[in-house]
Every structure is written in structure tokens, then in C-alpha cells.
Amino acid sequence: MTVSDQTQACDIAIIGGGAAGVLTAIGVLRGASGALRLAIVEPQLPLGRGVAYATRHPEHLLNVPAGKMSGFPDRPDDFLDYLVAQDAFPGVERDALAQAFVPRRHYAAYLRQRLQEAVEASPAQLDVRAARVVSLEKQADGIVLQLDSGQPLLAASVALCTGNALRPLPARGAGAVPPGKRIEAWDFDAVQDIAATADVAIVGSGLSMADSVVSLTATGHRGQVHVLSRHALLPLPHAKGPAADYDPEPLLAMNLRQRVRALRRHAAEAAPRGIPWQNVMERIRPLGQALWQSLSFDDQRRFLRHVVRYWDVHRHRIAAPVHAQLTELRRQGRLHLHRGRLETAIAEGACVHLGALDPGRQPFQIDAHCVINATGVEMRAQAMRNPLLQQMLGSGAARPGPHGIGIDSAADGCLLDADGIAEPRVQVVGSLRIGRLWESLAVPELRGQAQQAARSLLGVVA
Ligand SMILES: Cc1cc2nc3c(=O)[nH]c(=O)nc-3n(C[C@H](O)[C@H](O)[C@H](O)COP(=O)(O)OP(=O)(O)OC[C@H]3O[C@@H](n4cnc5c(N)ncnc54)[C@H](O)[C@@H]3O)c2cc1C
């Protein structure tokens, strides 16, 4: 594509206006020392919501305590300061608030407020485009983005912040199940609209399943809930207790098997001292990326094949009240956990029949009035149903990350093309970096990446 007269230009373009895009934009606005044109291209406005923070429902809680959700590495209490200044929880002491798992909707509002403040204080100008980027082309005079609104946008540097993609329901026939009976877990309003008496099947047993179940409970749902997943592992709760004090550094020199054994030993030694295993896991949280990068390629593959399910439930924990709700529903006999692999989904009359195979490959069937797809985040670049990423992979502007997950980026966040050559004008931020970093999804990682990306984008423009 050639740059036509219709092409609009800016200095820095950010693709995606979820948490990663907004934090990167704030970094650019704060770092700009003169007039500069910044554009955010995002189809789903208002900004700051993305997938995680788009929910309006108070029962959907952050899975990280408020005190650890600052968007800025140099202001660790910033989210807490925001909540206090808003008087969002009157009567709750600041210390208690720091430990609390607050509704996720506050986070989008927080990001927007900090963005607005950055716009007001910056010499740079922000332009928000309500559009989706469908292609990215590198040219000598800049990066040309084609928007689905029709107009190309030329930028000197670009941040790719396209975030999370939902896995499709992995069943033959799923496409023929009508929308009212096949609901995506991230369509939070559709989950709330499920009839109170409907029997519900949920495919996937992770955090999105937990979101769906608490929504059903909040709307007075009285039907049966069937949860189907390959390993039937439910998310585990956060716990309070003294911090673990072992030295995690030696783990970096161990292979995967040794690390698993060492962590089990640390947990066993901590328990008699009243230290919960959760805090043993917390101790390695700051080393997440280093732990991944110091594993051999083969051990990374073994981890993805054999360990990741167990890692997920121990690492991505839920607030204790949410866990208590799941436990209570199971105790009442209303939430049934099935271990098996989904094979088929067939709508018939008022029902959806799910056909599955148990671990012994014996078939079984779950009948419900609707099915919720809670299979979670798609990590494989080729399978993400994002036309921009498909175009970039197809044209050789990008290549899949290690193990085929995410897209490939250099240590400084620059996009790597199909030949592994770094493009310093394009920064990758967030979950797309998963293959290189593994820990690259949550705010504690995004804030550092966004700051680094902003510096790099400004450097290109300078
Ligand atoms: C249900 C859920 C709950 C979570 N809870 C927490 C939590 O409590 N704490 C925490 O730290 N992390 C949480 N996370 C992790 C979460 O991924 C991050 O905190 C954060 O939301 C990721 O932001 P992001 O901008 O990278 O991605 P996203 O939130 O996915 O945003 C990406 C944005 O890019 C846009 N986009 C995509 N493609 C294009 C395109 N081609 N052109 C233009 N725009 C495009 C999308 O419309 C979207 O708005 C949660 C994740 C999920 C899925």
C-alpha cells in the first residue's frame, strides 16, 4: 500500500486502548517535552476497559489486592491514592483497602482519570480513534496502519497493545449453537441475562468460570451449574499470613523438576510456621520472568505440557470470598465439576447437549439450557482471531513467539519480524510477549513494560 493524500499522520500510534495501551499513552504524555501528536486506536470505547475491566458488575473483583495495582512503578500506591481520593469505600481504612480485592470496574475509571490528568499536563496532543487496525506496513518514512474505518494512519512509531484474545469453544458443532445458548464468559452482560432457572454448562474452570458463577449467584440463579474442564482444577484462594522468607534466587539455576520439588519443600517447611503456601508462591512473583527465561527450551515445553494447569491454579488465585462462594455451591450440590475433554456441542429444542470424553476416554454427556465458553485466553498467535495479527504474521512483519505463543519480541520490547530482525519503531506491550517473558499479562508487569515502551517510542520520534 502506498501512502495516499488521504493518509493522516501522527508521531506515535498506540494500537489498543486497554490497560496496556492507556498506561503506554500516559508514559508518552508524561515524557513528551514538546508538541507531539499521539493517537490511540481502539474500537471499544471508553478507553481503559479492555477485556478485564469492561465489567460493570460489582461482583467481579480484581484478583490482585488494591495496594499492588498501581499503574506506575515509581508510584506504588497510586491506585490506592485514587480510591481514597474518590472516597470509593467510605469507612474503610487505607490499610484495609490496600489488602482488599475491589470491583474491577474501578480500575478502568482509574486509568481514564490518570490519562485525563496526563493529557492536561502534557504539551503533547492525544487523538482517540474509534477504529480497529487491520494491517501494519513498515515503510521508510514510518509505519502505515490501515484502520477498518477506511483511512490509513502514518506514525513514526507504534505500540502494539492488542491484549487478550478469547479461545473459541473447542467443540464440533459449537458454531451452530445459537448465540442465546452459547455465551462468551467475557460478555459479562449476557451472563447476567441467563434465566434464573436455567441449567448452565461452563466449559473451562479458571478465573472466567469464577466470574460467571459469581454473576449467576448475584442474579439469584437457582439452576444447576456444570463445570467441565480437562483437569477439573478450580482456582485456589488468596490467603493471609506471614510472608515467606526463603531465598528464591537458587531456583534460577535449577531445572524444572528441581524447581517443582524445591517449591514443594519450601511450602512444607513454611506450613508449620503458619506461612501459607500462597505466600511461598508470592515470594517468586518478582522473579516470574527470570524463572521462565532461565529454563531450557525443553523445560519450557515440558512446563507448557505438564505443569501449566497446576501453575495456573496456584499462581492466578481468586479473592477468598469468591472461592467461598464456589465451595458453598459445591456443598449445596448445585455446582458439579466434571473432568473431561469437550468434543461436541449440539443445540436441540431448549437444550444444549455437550458430549465429552473422560480421562479414560469414556464418553459422557452434559445437558443444559446454555453453555458458557470460559476457556480463557488464547495464547497461540496463529489462533488469535485478530485480523491485524493475522496480517502481520502473514506478511512476515511478525513471527510467533517461542513455542508458538504470542508474537516474538526482543528483550527491549521491539517487534521481531519473520527473520528475527528487530523493528525499533514498533514496541510490543503485554500479553503478546508471553512466549519470551511468560509473566506478561497482569498490571504488575504491564506497568513496567508500558514505561519502557513509552521511552522507546519517544526516542524514535526524537
Ligand atoms: C477476566 C480477566 C480478569 C483479569 N483480572 C486482572 C486483575 O484483577 N489484575 C490484573 O493485574 N490483571 C488482571 N487480568 C489480566 C489483564 O489481562 C490485564 O490486567 C490487562 O487488562 C491487560 O490489558 P491489555 O491492554 O494488555 O489487554 P486487553 O484488556 O485485552 O485490551 C486490549 C485492547 O486492544 C484492543 N484491540 C485489539 N486488537 C485491536 C486492533 N487490531 N486495533 C485496535 N484495537 C485493538 C481491544 O479492543 C482491547 O480493548 C485479567 C484478565 C482477564 C481476562
Short mmCIF file of C-alpha atoms and ligand atoms in Angstrom, two decimals:
data_model
loop_
_atom_site.label_atom_id
_atom_site.label_comp_id
_atom_site.label_asym_id
_atom_site.label_seq_id
_atom_site.Cartn_x
_atom_site.Cartn_y
_atom_site.Cartn_z
CA MET A 1 0.00 0.00 0.00
CA THR A 2 1.32 3.46 -0.82
CA VAL A 3 0.73 6.47 1.35
CA SER A 4 -2.01 8.49 -0.30
CA ASP A 5 -3.18 12.06 0.23
CA GLN A 6 -5.88 10.60 2.45
CA THR A 7 -3.32 9.32 4.94
CA GLN A 8 -3.34 11.06 8.27
CA ALA A 9 -0.16 11.32 10.24
CA CYS A 10 0.84 11.28 13.89
CA ASP A 11 4.10 10.84 15.75
CA ILE A 12 3.14 7.89 17.93
CA ALA A 13 0.22 5.50 17.46
CA ILE A 14 -0.95 3.06 20.11
CA ILE A 15 -2.98 0.10 18.86
CA GLY A 16 -5.40 -0.97 21.59
CA GLY A 17 -6.79 1.15 24.39
CA GLY A 18 -7.00 -1.42 27.20
CA ALA A 19 -4.84 -1.14 30.32
CA ALA A 20 -1.56 -1.63 28.41
CA GLY A 21 -2.43 0.96 25.76
CA VAL A 22 -3.59 3.56 28.26
CA LEU A 23 -0.55 3.09 30.52
CA THR A 24 1.74 3.43 27.49
CA ALA A 25 -0.12 6.58 26.42
CA ILE A 26 0.28 8.08 29.90
CA GLY A 27 4.02 7.33 29.74
CA VAL A 28 4.27 9.12 26.39
CA LEU A 29 2.25 12.12 27.56
CA ARG A 30 4.31 12.46 30.73
CA GLY A 31 7.60 12.01 28.89
CA ALA A 32 6.87 14.36 25.97
CA SER A 33 8.94 17.52 26.15
CA GLY A 34 7.31 19.34 23.24
CA ALA A 35 4.39 19.31 20.84
CA LEU A 36 3.76 15.77 19.68
CA ARG A 37 0.77 14.02 18.13
CA LEU A 38 -0.25 10.81 19.90
CA ALA A 39 -3.10 8.61 18.67
CA ILE A 40 -4.80 5.69 20.39
CA VAL A 41 -6.77 3.42 18.05
CA GLU A 42 -9.37 1.38 19.93
CA PRO A 43 -12.74 0.12 18.67
CA GLN A 44 -14.34 -0.31 22.11
CA LEU A 45 -14.65 2.99 23.88
CA PRO A 46 -14.43 4.28 26.56
CA LEU A 47 -10.72 3.65 26.98
CA GLY A 48 -9.15 1.62 29.75
CA ARG A 49 -11.60 -1.25 29.78
CA GLY A 50 -10.13 -3.89 27.50
CA VAL A 51 -11.42 -7.32 28.46
CA ALA A 52 -10.72 -7.39 32.18
CA TYR A 53 -12.05 -4.01 33.25
CA ALA A 54 -15.09 -3.83 30.92
CA THR A 55 -17.33 -5.38 33.54
CA ARG A 56 -19.85 -3.09 35.26
CA HIS A 57 -20.75 -5.72 37.79
CA PRO A 58 -19.62 -5.25 41.39
CA GLU A 59 -19.17 -8.98 42.00
CA HIS A 60 -16.26 -9.08 39.51
CA LEU A 61 -13.27 -8.38 41.69
CA LEU A 62 -9.63 -7.66 40.92
CA ASN A 63 -7.56 -10.74 41.62
CA VAL A 64 -4.69 -8.59 42.91
CA PRO A 65 -5.04 -6.55 46.15
CA ALA A 66 -5.68 -2.84 45.54
CA GLY A 67 -2.34 -1.93 47.12
CA LYS A 68 -0.50 -3.77 44.34
CA MET A 69 -2.44 -2.43 41.37
CA SER A 70 -0.72 0.91 40.80
CA GLY A 71 -0.26 1.61 37.11
CA PHE A 72 3.14 3.20 37.69
CA PRO A 73 6.35 1.60 39.00
CA ASP A 74 7.52 4.91 40.50
CA ARG A 75 4.24 5.49 42.42
CA PRO A 76 3.45 2.15 44.07
CA ASP A 77 0.41 3.47 45.99
CA ASP A 78 -1.18 5.31 43.10
CA PHE A 79 -4.29 3.13 42.71
CA LEU A 80 -4.81 3.22 46.46
CA ASP A 81 -4.44 7.01 46.45
CA TYR A 82 -7.05 7.18 43.69
CA LEU A 83 -9.55 5.03 45.62
CA VAL A 84 -9.04 7.10 48.76
CA ALA A 85 -9.38 10.41 46.88
CA GLN A 86 -12.60 9.15 45.26
CA ASP A 87 -13.92 8.07 48.67
CA ALA A 88 -14.86 4.88 46.80
CA PHE A 89 -15.15 2.86 50.03
CA PRO A 90 -16.29 5.21 52.80
CA GLY A 91 -15.37 3.98 56.26
CA VAL A 92 -12.73 1.51 55.05
CA GLU A 93 -9.29 2.30 56.47
CA ARG A 94 -6.48 2.83 53.97
CA ASP A 95 -4.52 -0.18 55.24
CA ALA A 96 -7.55 -2.44 54.92
CA LEU A 97 -8.22 -1.08 51.43
CA ALA A 98 -4.65 -1.90 50.37
CA GLN A 99 -5.36 -5.58 51.17
CA ALA A 100 -8.84 -5.59 49.60
CA PHE A 101 -9.93 -7.09 46.26
CA VAL A 102 -12.07 -4.28 44.93
CA PRO A 103 -14.50 -4.42 41.96
CA ARG A 104 -12.64 -4.35 38.65
CA ARG A 105 -14.80 -1.53 37.25
CA HIS A 106 -12.86 0.93 39.47
CA TYR A 107 -9.72 0.14 37.53
CA ALA A 108 -10.95 1.38 34.16
CA ALA A 109 -12.14 4.62 35.79
CA TYR A 110 -8.74 5.00 37.47
CA LEU A 111 -6.88 4.57 34.18
CA ARG A 112 -9.11 7.12 32.46
CA GLN A 113 -8.65 9.67 35.23
CA ARG A 114 -4.86 9.35 35.15
CA LEU A 115 -4.96 9.61 31.34
CA GLN A 116 -7.04 12.78 31.52
CA GLU A 117 -4.60 14.30 34.05
CA ALA A 118 -1.65 13.39 31.83
CA VAL A 119 -3.35 14.98 28.79
CA GLU A 120 -3.95 18.21 30.73
CA ALA A 121 -0.35 18.42 31.94
CA SER A 122 1.35 17.46 28.66
CA PRO A 123 2.50 19.53 25.69
CA ALA A 124 1.54 16.52 23.55
CA GLN A 125 -1.87 16.16 21.92
CA LEU A 126 -3.96 12.99 22.20
CA ASP A 127 -6.32 11.89 19.45
CA VAL A 128 -8.53 8.85 20.13
CA ARG A 129 -9.75 6.92 17.06
CA ALA A 130 -12.74 4.61 17.47
CA ALA A 131 -11.50 2.03 14.97
CA ARG A 132 -9.72 -1.29 14.64
CA VAL A 133 -6.33 -1.55 12.97
CA VAL A 134 -6.43 -4.24 10.29
CA SER A 135 -2.92 -4.03 8.87
CA LEU A 136 0.53 -2.68 9.67
CA GLU A 137 3.09 -1.94 6.98
CA LYS A 138 6.65 -0.77 7.53
CA GLN A 139 7.76 1.99 5.18
CA ALA A 140 10.85 4.15 5.02
CA ASP A 141 9.04 7.22 6.33
CA GLY A 142 7.07 5.49 9.04
CA ILE A 143 4.60 2.74 9.87
CA VAL A 144 1.33 2.77 7.96
CA LEU A 145 -1.69 1.45 9.84
CA GLN A 146 -4.84 0.65 7.92
CA LEU A 147 -7.94 1.27 10.02
CA ASP A 148 -11.26 -0.51 9.46
CA SER A 149 -12.84 2.94 9.24
CA GLY A 150 -11.07 3.19 5.87
CA GLN A 151 -8.41 5.79 6.49
CA PRO A 152 -4.70 4.94 6.77
CA LEU A 153 -2.68 6.41 9.61
CA LEU A 154 1.06 7.07 9.27
CA ALA A 155 3.06 7.01 12.52
CA ALA A 156 6.75 7.42 13.26
CA SER A 157 6.49 4.78 15.99
CA VAL A 158 3.83 2.36 17.14
CA ALA A 159 2.93 0.37 20.26
CA LEU A 160 1.13 -2.91 19.77
CA CYS A 161 -1.16 -3.36 22.79
CA THR A 162 -3.84 -5.67 21.42
CA GLY A 163 -4.10 -7.75 24.59
CA ASN A 164 -6.15 -10.83 25.24
CA ALA A 165 -7.95 -12.99 22.69
CA LEU A 166 -10.65 -15.44 23.78
CA ARG A 167 -10.27 -19.09 22.81
CA PRO A 168 -13.19 -20.37 20.77
CA LEU A 169 -15.34 -23.11 22.26
CA PRO A 170 -13.35 -26.26 21.39
CA ALA A 171 -16.24 -28.43 20.21
CA ARG A 172 -17.55 -29.79 16.94
CA GLY A 173 -20.87 -28.14 16.22
CA ALA A 174 -20.25 -25.17 18.53
CA GLY A 175 -20.70 -22.72 15.64
CA ALA A 176 -24.26 -23.97 15.09
CA VAL A 177 -25.34 -23.38 18.70
CA PRO A 178 -27.35 -20.13 18.58
CA PRO A 179 -25.96 -17.06 20.43
CA GLY A 180 -28.53 -17.10 23.29
CA LYS A 181 -27.46 -20.63 24.14
CA ARG A 182 -23.72 -20.14 23.55
CA ILE A 183 -22.41 -17.30 25.66
CA GLU A 184 -18.87 -15.98 25.93
CA ALA A 185 -17.75 -15.62 29.57
CA TRP A 186 -16.29 -12.19 28.76
CA ASP A 187 -19.73 -10.99 27.61
CA PHE A 188 -20.49 -10.09 31.21
CA ASP A 189 -23.97 -8.70 30.50
CA ALA A 190 -25.05 -11.81 28.56
CA VAL A 191 -24.05 -14.00 31.52
CA GLN A 192 -26.18 -11.81 33.81
CA ASP A 193 -29.14 -12.25 31.45
CA ILE A 194 -29.22 -16.05 31.82
CA ALA A 195 -32.61 -17.14 33.19
CA ALA A 196 -32.60 -17.86 36.93
CA THR A 197 -33.92 -21.39 36.45
CA ALA A 198 -31.64 -22.35 33.53
CA ASP A 199 -29.20 -25.21 33.94
CA VAL A 200 -25.84 -23.89 32.81
CA ALA A 201 -22.77 -25.69 31.48
CA ILE A 202 -19.48 -23.82 31.80
CA VAL A 203 -16.52 -25.02 29.75
CA GLY A 204 -13.27 -24.11 31.50
CA SER A 205 -12.67 -24.00 35.26
CA GLY A 206 -10.40 -20.95 35.66
CA LEU A 207 -10.91 -17.30 36.54
CA SER A 208 -13.50 -16.67 33.81
CA MET A 209 -15.57 -19.56 35.16
CA ALA A 210 -15.37 -17.98 38.62
CA ASP A 211 -16.56 -14.65 37.15
CA SER A 212 -19.53 -16.40 35.53
CA VAL A 213 -20.51 -18.27 38.69
CA VAL A 214 -20.44 -15.18 40.92
CA SER A 215 -22.53 -13.35 38.31
CA LEU A 216 -25.10 -16.14 38.29
CA THR A 217 -25.22 -16.07 42.08
CA ALA A 218 -25.61 -12.29 42.12
CA THR A 219 -28.66 -12.51 39.86
CA GLY A 220 -30.34 -15.14 42.02
CA HIS A 221 -29.66 -18.09 39.73
CA ARG A 222 -31.28 -21.29 41.05
CA GLY A 223 -30.46 -23.82 38.32
CA GLN A 224 -27.68 -26.40 38.20
CA VAL A 225 -24.17 -25.37 37.15
CA HIS A 226 -21.95 -27.94 35.42
CA VAL A 227 -18.28 -27.05 35.07
CA LEU A 228 -16.33 -29.11 32.53
CA SER A 229 -12.58 -28.97 32.15
CA ARG A 230 -9.74 -31.27 31.21
CA HIS A 231 -8.12 -31.28 34.63
CA ALA A 232 -11.08 -30.24 36.80
CA LEU A 233 -8.86 -27.91 38.82
CA LEU A 234 -10.66 -24.98 40.42
CA PRO A 235 -8.84 -21.69 41.12
CA LEU A 236 -7.38 -21.53 44.62
CA PRO A 237 -7.89 -18.64 47.06
CA HIS A 238 -5.51 -15.97 48.26
CA ALA A 239 -4.60 -16.35 51.94
CA LYS A 240 -3.43 -14.08 54.70
CA GLY A 241 -0.42 -14.87 56.84
CA PRO A 242 3.24 -14.06 57.39
CA ALA A 243 5.45 -13.57 54.34
CA ALA A 244 7.69 -16.45 53.28
CA ASP A 245 11.35 -15.68 53.90
CA TYR A 246 13.30 -18.29 51.89
CA ASP A 247 15.80 -17.19 49.25
CA PRO A 248 14.23 -17.80 45.81
CA GLU A 249 17.39 -16.99 43.79
CA PRO A 250 18.79 -20.59 43.81
CA LEU A 251 15.68 -21.69 41.88
CA LEU A 252 17.04 -19.88 38.83
CA ALA A 253 19.90 -22.37 38.48
CA MET A 254 17.62 -25.45 38.76
CA ASN A 255 15.83 -27.41 36.08
CA LEU A 256 12.04 -27.67 36.05
CA ARG A 257 11.81 -30.86 38.09
CA GLN A 258 14.18 -29.49 40.75
CA ARG A 259 12.21 -26.26 40.97
CA VAL A 260 8.91 -28.05 41.50
CA ARG A 261 10.49 -30.17 44.24
CA ALA A 262 12.12 -27.14 45.87
CA LEU A 263 8.86 -25.17 45.91
CA ARG A 264 7.01 -28.13 47.44
CA ARG A 265 9.72 -28.37 50.10
CA HIS A 266 9.52 -24.63 50.86
CA ALA A 267 5.72 -24.92 51.21
CA ALA A 268 6.04 -27.94 53.51
CA GLU A 269 8.61 -26.15 55.68
CA ALA A 270 6.52 -22.98 55.79
CA ALA A 271 3.24 -24.61 56.82
CA PRO A 272 4.20 -25.48 60.47
CA ARG A 273 5.33 -21.84 60.89
CA GLY A 274 1.86 -20.60 59.90
CA ILE A 275 3.04 -19.40 56.49
CA PRO A 276 0.51 -20.40 53.81
CA TRP A 277 1.75 -21.93 50.54
CA GLN A 278 0.27 -18.88 48.81
CA ASN A 279 2.99 -16.75 50.37
CA VAL A 280 5.64 -19.22 49.23
CA MET A 281 4.35 -18.55 45.70
CA GLU A 282 4.29 -14.78 46.31
CA ARG A 283 7.99 -14.91 47.08
CA ILE A 284 8.78 -15.95 43.49
CA ARG A 285 6.34 -13.46 41.93
CA PRO A 286 9.02 -10.79 41.24
CA LEU A 287 11.19 -13.47 39.60
CA GLY A 288 8.45 -14.70 37.24
CA GLN A 289 10.11 -13.61 34.02
CA ALA A 290 13.61 -14.61 35.12
CA LEU A 291 12.35 -18.05 36.12
CA TRP A 292 10.88 -18.57 32.66
CA GLN A 293 13.88 -17.23 30.80
CA SER A 294 16.33 -19.34 32.78
CA LEU A 295 14.50 -22.59 31.90
CA SER A 296 15.88 -24.53 28.95
CA PHE A 297 13.68 -24.56 25.83
CA ASP A 298 12.85 -28.22 26.51
CA ASP A 299 11.91 -27.49 30.10
CA GLN A 300 9.71 -24.60 28.94
CA ARG A 301 7.97 -27.09 26.63
CA ARG A 302 7.58 -29.61 29.46
CA PHE A 303 6.16 -26.84 31.64
CA LEU A 304 3.57 -25.94 28.97
CA ARG A 305 2.64 -29.59 28.51
CA HIS A 306 2.59 -30.93 32.03
CA VAL A 307 2.84 -28.21 34.67
CA VAL A 308 0.95 -25.19 33.39
CA ARG A 309 -2.51 -26.26 34.69
CA TYR A 310 -1.12 -26.67 38.21
CA TRP A 311 0.88 -23.46 37.90
CA ASP A 312 -2.24 -21.53 36.85
CA VAL A 313 -4.35 -22.50 39.85
CA HIS A 314 -1.54 -21.79 42.30
CA ARG A 315 -0.38 -18.58 40.64
CA HIS A 316 -3.64 -16.98 39.41
CA ARG A 317 -5.63 -17.07 42.61
CA ILE A 318 -9.03 -15.64 43.43
CA ALA A 319 -10.28 -13.49 46.29
CA ALA A 320 -11.24 -15.60 49.31
CA PRO A 321 -14.97 -14.59 49.19
CA VAL A 322 -15.20 -15.75 45.57
CA HIS A 323 -13.59 -19.07 46.46
CA ALA A 324 -16.01 -19.39 49.39
CA GLN A 325 -18.96 -18.98 47.00
CA LEU A 326 -17.69 -21.76 44.74
CA THR A 327 -17.15 -24.06 47.72
CA GLU A 328 -20.62 -23.35 49.11
CA LEU A 329 -22.31 -24.04 45.76
CA ARG A 330 -20.49 -27.36 45.55
CA ARG A 331 -21.53 -28.19 49.11
CA GLN A 332 -25.16 -27.45 48.22
CA GLY A 333 -24.89 -29.81 45.26
CA ARG A 334 -25.56 -27.02 42.74
CA LEU A 335 -22.10 -26.80 41.20
CA HIS A 336 -20.83 -30.00 39.62
CA LEU A 337 -17.25 -30.38 38.47
CA HIS A 338 -16.66 -32.76 35.53
CA ARG A 339 -13.26 -33.87 34.33
CA GLY A 340 -13.15 -34.45 30.62
CA ARG A 341 -12.46 -33.15 27.16
CA LEU A 342 -15.26 -31.42 25.31
CA GLU A 343 -15.93 -32.99 21.90
CA THR A 344 -19.31 -31.80 20.64
CA ALA A 345 -21.93 -29.16 21.33
CA ILE A 346 -25.40 -29.68 19.87
CA ALA A 347 -28.43 -27.45 20.38
CA GLU A 348 -31.76 -29.27 20.43
CA GLY A 349 -35.01 -27.57 21.43
CA ALA A 350 -34.46 -25.72 24.69
CA CYS A 351 -31.28 -27.67 25.43
CA VAL A 352 -27.62 -27.81 24.60
CA HIS A 353 -26.01 -31.24 24.78
CA LEU A 354 -22.28 -31.32 25.40
CA GLY A 355 -20.50 -34.53 24.51
CA ALA A 356 -17.21 -35.15 26.30
CA LEU A 357 -14.62 -37.87 26.94
CA ASP A 358 -13.49 -38.62 30.47
CA PRO A 359 -9.77 -39.30 31.30
CA GLY A 360 -10.32 -43.00 30.44
CA ARG A 361 -11.76 -41.90 27.06
CA GLN A 362 -15.25 -42.96 28.05
CA PRO A 363 -17.94 -40.69 26.58
CA PHE A 364 -20.35 -38.79 28.81
CA GLN A 365 -22.93 -36.07 28.21
CA ILE A 366 -23.91 -32.87 29.99
CA ASP A 367 -27.34 -31.41 29.26
CA ALA A 368 -28.01 -27.77 30.00
CA HIS A 369 -30.06 -24.84 28.74
CA CYS A 370 -26.99 -22.87 27.70
CA VAL A 371 -23.22 -23.18 27.57
CA ILE A 372 -20.71 -20.53 28.68
CA ASN A 373 -17.34 -20.52 26.97
CA ALA A 374 -14.88 -19.85 29.80
CA THR A 375 -11.88 -21.49 28.15
CA GLY A 376 -9.85 -18.32 28.73
CA VAL A 377 -7.03 -16.59 26.95
CA GLU A 378 -5.79 -17.85 23.57
CA MET A 379 -2.01 -17.87 23.69
CA ARG A 380 -1.22 -19.25 20.21
CA ALA A 381 -0.55 -16.37 17.84
CA GLN A 382 -1.88 -18.21 14.80
CA ALA A 383 -5.18 -18.96 16.52
CA MET A 384 -5.89 -15.42 17.77
CA ARG A 385 -8.79 -14.21 15.67
CA ASN A 386 -7.34 -10.74 15.24
CA PRO A 387 -7.08 -9.64 11.57
CA LEU A 388 -4.15 -7.33 12.37
CA LEU A 389 -2.08 -10.13 13.89
CA GLN A 390 -3.00 -12.48 11.04
CA GLN A 391 -1.87 -9.86 8.52
CA MET A 392 1.39 -9.21 10.38
CA LEU A 393 2.18 -12.92 10.63
CA GLY A 394 1.18 -13.50 7.01
CA SER A 395 3.27 -10.64 5.65
CA GLY A 396 6.36 -11.54 7.68
CA ALA A 397 6.20 -8.32 9.73
CA ALA A 398 5.92 -10.55 12.81
CA ARG A 399 6.52 -14.15 13.75
CA PRO A 400 5.04 -16.29 16.54
CA GLY A 401 6.87 -16.17 19.86
CA PRO A 402 8.75 -19.16 21.30
CA HIS A 403 6.54 -22.29 21.46
CA GLY A 404 4.13 -20.56 19.07
CA ILE A 405 2.67 -18.40 21.83
CA GLY A 406 2.24 -14.65 21.47
CA ILE A 407 4.36 -12.89 18.91
CA ASP A 408 8.10 -12.53 19.07
CA SER A 409 9.79 -9.50 20.57
CA ALA A 410 13.33 -8.58 21.59
CA ALA A 411 14.40 -8.05 25.21
CA ASP A 412 13.72 -4.31 24.83
CA GLY A 413 10.18 -4.94 23.54
CA CYS A 414 10.89 -4.28 19.84
CA LEU A 415 8.88 -6.36 17.38
CA LEU A 416 10.87 -9.14 15.66
CA ASP A 417 10.00 -9.90 12.04
CA ALA A 418 9.86 -13.32 10.37
CA ASP A 419 13.68 -13.33 10.06
CA GLY A 420 14.19 -12.30 13.67
CA ILE A 421 15.20 -8.73 12.75
CA ALA A 422 14.16 -6.13 15.31
CA GLU A 423 11.94 -3.23 14.23
CA PRO A 424 12.85 -0.39 16.64
CA ARG A 425 9.79 1.63 15.57
CA VAL A 426 7.31 -0.96 16.87
CA GLN A 427 7.05 -1.82 20.56
CA VAL A 428 5.09 -4.84 21.80
CA VAL A 429 3.41 -4.46 25.19
CA GLY A 430 1.52 -7.00 27.30
CA SER A 431 0.22 -10.49 26.70
CA LEU A 432 1.66 -10.78 23.17
CA ARG A 433 5.11 -11.06 24.80
CA ILE A 434 4.12 -14.21 26.67
CA GLY A 435 6.41 -16.59 24.74
CA ARG A 436 9.52 -14.60 25.71
CA LEU A 437 8.51 -13.45 29.20
CA TRP A 438 5.72 -15.80 30.34
CA GLU A 439 4.62 -13.34 33.07
CA SER A 440 3.30 -10.59 30.82
CA LEU A 441 -0.43 -10.36 31.46
CA ALA A 442 -1.14 -8.60 34.71
CA VAL A 443 -0.73 -4.97 35.76
CA PRO A 444 2.41 -5.57 37.87
CA GLU A 445 4.17 -6.49 34.58
CA LEU A 446 2.30 -4.16 32.25
CA ARG A 447 3.23 -1.00 34.14
CA GLY A 448 6.99 -1.59 33.71
CA GLN A 449 6.62 -2.58 30.06
CA ALA A 450 4.43 0.45 29.33
CA GLN A 451 7.00 2.79 30.83
CA GLN A 452 9.82 1.19 28.86
CA ALA A 453 7.77 1.27 25.65
CA ALA A 454 6.89 4.95 26.13
CA ARG A 455 10.58 5.84 26.47
CA SER A 456 11.43 3.88 23.36
CA LEU A 457 8.58 5.39 21.29
CA LEU A 458 9.64 8.89 22.32
CA GLY A 459 13.25 8.03 21.47
CA VAL A 460 12.27 7.12 17.90
CA VAL A 461 10.37 10.38 17.48
CA ALA A 462 13.23 12.43 18.91
C1 LIG B 1 -11.32 -11.60 33.01
C2 LIG B 1 -9.94 -11.07 33.35
C3 LIG B 1 -9.68 -10.55 34.62
C4 LIG B 1 -8.42 -10.04 34.93
N1 LIG B 1 -8.19 -9.51 36.18
C5 LIG B 1 -6.97 -8.97 36.45
C6 LIG B 1 -6.71 -8.37 37.73
O1 LIG B 1 -7.56 -8.37 38.60
N2 LIG B 1 -5.48 -7.82 37.95
C7 LIG B 1 -4.51 -7.84 36.99
O2 LIG B 1 -3.42 -7.32 37.23
N3 LIG B 1 -4.73 -8.41 35.80
C8 LIG B 1 -5.93 -8.97 35.51
N4 LIG B 1 -6.15 -9.55 34.30
C9 LIG B 1 -5.06 -9.55 33.34
C10 LIG B 1 -5.35 -8.49 32.28
O3 LIG B 1 -5.07 -9.12 31.08
C11 LIG B 1 -4.55 -7.20 32.43
O4 LIG B 1 -4.66 -6.65 33.70
C12 LIG B 1 -4.99 -6.11 31.44
O5 LIG B 1 -6.36 -5.95 31.38
C13 LIG B 1 -4.46 -6.39 30.07
O6 LIG B 1 -4.61 -5.22 29.35
P1 LIG B 1 -4.25 -5.16 27.82
O7 LIG B 1 -4.45 -3.76 27.41
O8 LIG B 1 -2.94 -5.77 27.59
O9 LIG B 1 -5.29 -6.12 27.10
P2 LIG B 1 -6.86 -6.02 26.91
O10 LIG B 1 -7.53 -5.69 28.18
O11 LIG B 1 -7.26 -7.28 26.24
O12 LIG B 1 -7.06 -4.78 25.92
C14 LIG B 1 -6.63 -4.83 24.58
C15 LIG B 1 -7.41 -3.80 23.80
O13 LIG B 1 -6.91 -3.79 22.46
C16 LIG B 1 -7.98 -3.63 21.57
N5 LIG B 1 -7.59 -4.20 20.28
C17 LIG B 1 -7.32 -5.49 19.98
N6 LIG B 1 -6.99 -5.60 18.67
C18 LIG B 1 -7.04 -4.36 18.16
C19 LIG B 1 -6.81 -3.83 16.85
N7 LIG B 1 -6.47 -4.63 15.83
N8 LIG B 1 -6.96 -2.50 16.64
C20 LIG B 1 -7.30 -1.68 17.67
N9 LIG B 1 -7.54 -2.13 18.94
C21 LIG B 1 -7.41 -3.45 19.16
C22 LIG B 1 -9.14 -4.37 22.21
O14 LIG B 1 -10.38 -3.85 21.75
C23 LIG B 1 -8.90 -4.10 23.70
O15 LIG B 1 -9.63 -3.00 24.17
C24 LIG B 1 -7.39 -10.08 33.97
C25 LIG B 1 -7.66 -10.62 32.70
C26 LIG B 1 -8.91 -11.11 32.39
C27 LIG B 1 -9.15 -11.68 31.02
#
